[in-house]
Short mmCIF file of C-alpha atoms in Angstrom, two decimals:
data_model
loop_
_atom_site.label_atom_id
_atom_site.label_comp_id
_atom_site.label_asym_id
_atom_site.label_seq_id
_atom_site.Cartn_x
_atom_site.Cartn_y
_atom_site.Cartn_z
CA ASP H 1 -18.38 -6.73 3.71
CA THR H 2 -14.92 -8.49 4.31
CA GLY H 3 -13.08 -6.43 2.95
CA VAL H 4 -10.60 -3.85 5.12
CA SER H 5 -12.97 -0.88 7.22
CA GLN H 6 -11.94 2.49 8.04
CA ASN H 7 -13.46 5.34 9.62
CA PRO H 8 -14.07 8.07 9.33
CA ARG H 9 -13.39 8.49 5.94
CA HIS H 10 -12.93 11.67 5.59
CA LYS H 11 -11.52 14.56 8.63
CA ILE H 12 -11.41 18.38 8.36
CA THR H 13 -9.55 19.15 12.04
CA LYS H 14 -8.44 22.26 12.75
CA ARG H 15 -4.33 22.78 14.32
CA GLY H 16 -3.76 22.16 17.16
CA GLN H 17 -6.39 19.27 17.74
CA ASN H 18 -5.77 15.71 18.06
CA VAL H 19 -7.73 12.67 15.13
CA THR H 20 -8.36 9.36 16.34
CA PHE H 21 -8.86 7.06 13.05
CA ARG H 22 -10.28 3.35 13.47
CA CYS H 23 -9.45 -0.11 11.23
CA ASP H 24 -11.15 -2.88 11.65
CA PRO H 25 -8.85 -5.76 9.32
CA ILE H 26 -10.50 -8.41 7.52
CA SER H 27 -11.87 -10.85 9.93
CA GLU H 28 -9.43 -13.30 11.21
CA HIS H 29 -6.11 -11.36 10.28
CA ASN H 30 -3.45 -11.48 12.87
CA ARG H 31 -1.22 -8.36 10.64
CA LEU H 32 -2.19 -5.40 10.62
CA TYR H 33 -0.66 -2.16 9.49
CA TRP H 34 -1.11 1.63 9.25
CA TYR H 35 0.19 3.89 5.75
CA ARG H 36 0.89 7.25 5.26
CA GLN H 37 -0.32 8.70 1.39
CA THR H 38 0.51 11.67 0.66
CA LEU H 39 -0.65 13.02 -3.08
CA GLY H 40 1.11 11.64 -6.19
CA GLN H 41 3.26 9.61 -3.73
CA GLY H 42 3.26 5.33 -2.67
CA PRO H 43 1.54 4.42 0.66
CA GLU H 44 5.01 4.84 3.57
CA PHE H 45 4.54 2.70 6.27
CA LEU H 46 4.13 4.07 9.61
CA THR H 47 4.14 0.73 11.85
CA TYR H 48 2.68 -2.77 12.17
CA PHE H 49 0.57 -4.96 14.38
CA GLN H 50 1.00 -8.42 14.90
CA ASN H 51 -1.84 -9.66 17.02
CA GLU H 52 -2.17 -7.33 19.86
CA ALA H 53 1.89 -6.55 19.84
CA GLN H 54 3.26 -3.11 18.38
CA LEU H 55 6.33 -5.30 16.78
CA GLU H 56 7.72 -2.14 14.34
CA LYS H 57 7.00 1.79 14.16
CA SER H 58 8.47 3.64 11.29
CA ARG H 59 10.55 6.77 12.43
CA LEU H 60 8.28 8.77 10.05
CA LEU H 61 6.10 7.80 12.95
CA SER H 62 6.10 10.92 15.96
CA ASP H 63 5.79 11.04 19.14
CA ARG H 64 2.89 13.44 18.43
CA PHE H 65 1.29 9.87 16.74
CA SER H 66 -0.15 6.98 18.66
CA ALA H 67 -1.81 3.48 17.64
CA GLU H 68 -3.01 0.68 19.39
CA ARG H 69 -4.43 -2.87 19.38
CA PRO H 70 -5.99 -4.02 22.65
CA LYS H 71 -7.48 -6.90 21.45
CA GLY H 72 -5.19 -7.82 18.83
CA SER H 73 -8.52 -7.10 16.15
CA PHE H 74 -9.69 -3.57 15.95
CA SER H 75 -7.24 -0.58 15.68
CA THR H 76 -7.05 2.92 16.46
CA LEU H 77 -3.93 5.90 15.37
CA GLU H 78 -4.21 8.40 17.12
CA ILE H 79 -2.68 12.13 15.95
CA GLN H 80 -2.03 14.91 18.46
CA ARG H 81 -1.34 18.36 18.24
CA THR H 82 -1.90 18.18 14.39
CA GLU H 83 -0.09 19.91 12.74
CA GLN H 84 -1.06 20.70 8.54
CA GLY H 85 1.46 18.84 7.46
CA ASP H 86 0.11 16.01 8.54
CA SER H 87 -2.89 15.72 5.99
CA ALA H 88 -2.67 13.17 3.89
CA MET H 89 -4.46 9.88 3.56
CA TYR H 90 -4.22 8.03 5.82
CA LEU H 91 -4.55 3.45 5.03
CA CYS H 92 -5.11 0.93 6.79
CA ALA H 93 -3.79 -2.82 5.86
CA SER H 94 -4.20 -6.38 7.50
CA SER H 95 -2.76 -9.61 6.14
CA PRO H 96 -2.97 -13.93 7.00
CA ARG H 97 0.05 -14.83 9.01
CA SER H 98 2.00 -16.92 6.76
CA GLY H 99 2.52 -18.30 2.86
CA LEU H 100 3.08 -16.51 -0.64
CA GLY H 101 -0.39 -15.37 -1.42
CA GLY H 102 -1.46 -16.29 2.14
CA ASN H 103 1.30 -12.95 2.43
CA THR H 104 -1.43 -10.55 0.79
CA ILE H 105 -1.12 -7.19 1.68
CA TYR H 106 -5.22 -5.81 1.81
CA PHE H 107 -5.88 -2.07 2.19
CA GLY H 108 -8.17 0.02 3.35
CA GLU H 109 -10.69 2.40 1.61
CA GLY H 110 -8.38 5.63 3.92
CA SER H 111 -9.15 8.13 5.91
CA TRP H 112 -8.38 10.99 4.60
CA LEU H 113 -7.07 14.12 7.26
CA THR H 114 -6.83 17.36 6.33
CA VAL H 115 -5.55 20.08 8.83
CA VAL H 116 -6.48 23.62 8.47
CA GLY W 1 19.28 4.50 -0.09
CA GLU W 2 17.20 1.70 -1.05
CA SER W 3 14.09 2.59 -3.21
CA VAL W 4 11.62 1.24 -5.76
CA GLY W 5 11.29 3.61 -8.92
CA LEU W 6 8.74 3.02 -11.81
CA HIS W 7 10.78 5.07 -15.32
CA LEU W 8 7.35 6.04 -16.78
CA PRO W 9 4.74 8.43 -14.78
CA THR W 10 2.07 8.55 -16.99
CA LEU W 11 1.51 6.22 -19.91
CA SER W 12 -1.80 6.70 -22.35
CA VAL W 13 -2.84 4.03 -24.17
CA GLN W 14 -6.39 3.37 -26.58
CA GLU W 15 -9.18 0.85 -25.34
CA GLY W 16 -7.79 -2.72 -26.41
CA ASP W 17 -4.19 -2.01 -26.50
CA ASN W 18 -1.72 -3.97 -24.11
CA SER W 19 -0.01 -1.82 -21.88
CA ILE W 20 3.31 -2.30 -20.01
CA ILE W 21 4.19 -1.17 -16.72
CA ASN W 22 7.56 -0.46 -15.75
CA CYS W 23 9.47 -0.51 -12.25
CA ALA W 24 13.11 -0.13 -11.35
CA TYR W 25 14.01 -1.63 -7.84
CA SER W 26 17.14 -0.76 -5.58
CA ASN W 27 17.36 -3.75 -3.12
CA SER W 28 18.88 -6.66 -3.85
CA ALA W 29 17.76 -8.41 -1.49
CA SER W 30 13.55 -7.61 -2.02
CA ASP W 31 11.80 -11.30 -2.00
CA TYR W 32 8.99 -10.33 -2.82
CA PHE W 33 7.09 -7.90 -4.90
CA ILE W 34 3.54 -7.14 -5.61
CA TRP W 35 2.04 -4.56 -8.14
CA TYR W 36 -1.46 -2.52 -6.74
CA LYS W 37 -3.95 -0.79 -8.38
CA GLN W 38 -5.41 2.64 -6.94
CA GLU W 39 -8.06 4.33 -8.28
CA SER W 40 -9.08 7.86 -7.23
CA GLY W 41 -10.23 8.71 -3.63
CA LYS W 42 -9.94 4.43 -2.67
CA GLY W 43 -7.00 2.20 -1.16
CA PRO W 44 -4.57 0.38 -3.57
CA GLN W 45 -5.69 -3.09 -3.93
CA PHE W 46 -4.15 -6.17 -5.02
CA ILE W 47 -3.37 -6.40 -8.43
CA ILE W 48 -0.45 -9.53 -8.79
CA ASP W 49 2.69 -10.68 -6.81
CA ILE W 50 5.43 -12.15 -7.22
CA ARG W 51 8.76 -13.85 -5.75
CA SER W 52 11.87 -13.04 -6.84
CA ASN W 53 12.94 -16.94 -6.89
CA MET W 54 10.12 -16.60 -10.08
CA ASP W 55 11.08 -14.64 -13.35
CA LYS W 56 7.38 -14.58 -14.69
CA ARG W 57 3.39 -15.08 -13.50
CA GLN W 58 0.01 -14.61 -14.67
CA GLY W 59 -3.13 -13.61 -13.58
CA GLN W 60 -6.20 -12.96 -15.49
CA ARG W 61 -5.62 -10.49 -17.89
CA VAL W 62 -1.99 -9.53 -16.33
CA THR W 63 1.13 -10.91 -16.30
CA VAL W 64 3.70 -9.44 -13.99
CA LEU W 65 7.37 -10.58 -15.25
CA LEU W 66 10.86 -9.96 -13.29
CA ASN W 67 14.36 -9.47 -14.41
CA LYS W 68 16.62 -10.00 -11.02
CA THR W 69 19.85 -9.79 -13.42
CA VAL W 70 18.92 -6.14 -14.41
CA LYS W 71 16.86 -5.26 -11.38
CA HIS W 72 13.26 -4.80 -12.93
CA LEU W 73 9.60 -5.33 -12.74
CA SER W 74 7.03 -5.13 -15.37
CA LEU W 75 2.91 -5.45 -15.27
CA GLN W 76 1.31 -6.63 -18.38
CA ILE W 77 -1.98 -5.69 -19.16
CA ALA W 78 -3.59 -7.51 -21.34
CA ALA W 79 -6.44 -6.30 -23.70
CA THR W 80 -7.14 -2.07 -21.42
CA GLN W 81 -10.50 -1.56 -20.80
CA PRO W 82 -11.26 2.32 -19.52
CA GLY W 83 -12.21 0.51 -15.77
CA ASP W 84 -7.87 0.09 -16.01
CA SER W 85 -7.49 3.46 -15.80
CA ALA W 86 -5.65 4.36 -12.63
CA VAL W 87 -2.05 4.83 -10.71
CA TYR W 88 -0.28 1.76 -10.58
CA PHE W 89 1.72 0.91 -8.12
CA CYS W 90 5.28 -2.11 -7.18
CA ALA W 91 6.29 -2.25 -3.62
CA GLU W 92 8.68 -4.61 -2.45
CA THR W 93 9.00 -6.26 0.52
CA PRO W 94 12.80 -7.99 2.03
CA ASN W 95 13.37 -11.75 2.85
CA SER W 96 14.56 -10.53 6.36
CA GLY W 97 10.41 -11.01 7.07
CA TYR W 98 7.45 -10.57 5.62
CA SER W 99 6.22 -6.97 7.63
CA THR W 100 6.75 -3.95 5.54
CA LEU W 101 6.31 -3.08 1.77
CA THR W 102 8.18 -0.49 0.11
CA PHE W 103 6.22 1.21 -2.08
CA GLY W 104 7.81 2.94 -5.69
CA LYS W 105 5.26 6.59 -6.47
CA GLY W 106 3.24 5.60 -9.54
CA THR W 107 2.28 5.31 -13.26
CA MET W 108 -0.88 6.63 -13.84
CA LEU W 109 -2.01 4.12 -16.58
CA LEU W 110 -5.36 6.90 -19.22
CA VAL W 111 -6.74 4.87 -21.40
CA SER W 112 -9.36 5.91 -24.50
CA PRO W 113 -12.12 4.21 -25.08
#
């Protein structure tokens, strides 16, 4: 499978616990993105990496959220001290660097988080 | 603030009909537009894109039209099939660089057999 891979697909956690999601982008895509989506809404940008460098962060990304991409390949998104408002689908996406069409962002299937 | 939005939240069509999904955007600096299809429980799937220097682009059974004068984007699906039932999002990115997408709220397309 050459698509964007995310795991776990579903996570139920108690409020206050930490959770971590992993994303494996499409091979050789050097851009990686994290988005969040709640029911009935479009995805909202959280952060983006070019290789291992985190180049942009949304103000939606509070101090409890941290994302890493240590070797420029897979990425992790950690949420500390989860709150019920964090319940959402967390989407990872990747894209190659340049060119119309080549700039297309491809999304993974998402990781559903439910905080109880 | 700047936003991308849709006119119709739900569109119901019969199988075989042509479907048109509309999207309005307000950021005049937007340079690149994309349509995504999202099925229940899945991530958005790329359908077709268009750059601001174009007004029409065609794919397989889909056509995207861009009217920069009125900041309007549409997705036309020919011979709609039940498998086309999903939520459709338009997304835009500014010409300052291709780093993030701003999505609209989505339109649900329901195709009856």
